[in-house]
Steps between C-alpha positions, in 0.01 A plus 500: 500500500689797372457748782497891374490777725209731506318287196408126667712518874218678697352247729129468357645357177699261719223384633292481250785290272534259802143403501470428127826281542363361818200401235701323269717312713666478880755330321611855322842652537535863452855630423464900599758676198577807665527764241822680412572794263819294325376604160524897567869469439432333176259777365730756529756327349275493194397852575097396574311585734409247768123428522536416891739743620312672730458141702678396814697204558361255739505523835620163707237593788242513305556205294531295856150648602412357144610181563349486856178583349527209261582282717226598729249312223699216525681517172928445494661825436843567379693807445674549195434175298 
């Protein structure tokens, strides 16, 4: 589950993701990707502009509140893949 600050971490959406994968299947794993602005470096190389640019990295604490949350529903959670 590629986590992205400010567009799918708040924790409604969590919630709301856990229970449809709760609905699948209690056997479900959910890998949290934290997201990372790698690719702004690459832009300007090619002198573009970077369509996420005005996102923020990831933040460890909230990814672990993530992953608690997760958990809570009884699904695994990992961090990172």
């Amino acid at each position: 589950l590629p986590l992205i600050p400010t567009i799918n971490d708040d924790e409604k959406n969590i919630r709301e993701t856990a229970e449809f994968l709760i609905s699948l299947s209690t056997e479900v794993e959910v890998d949290l990707l934290e997201y990372h602005n790698t690719a702004r470096a690459k832009y300007r190389k090619m002198n573009k502009n970077y369509p996420a640019a005005q996102l923020p990295d990831a933040n460890r604490n909230v990814t672990e509140k993530i992953r608690k949350i997760i958990e809570s529903y009884g699904l695994k959670a990992s961090i990172g893949g």
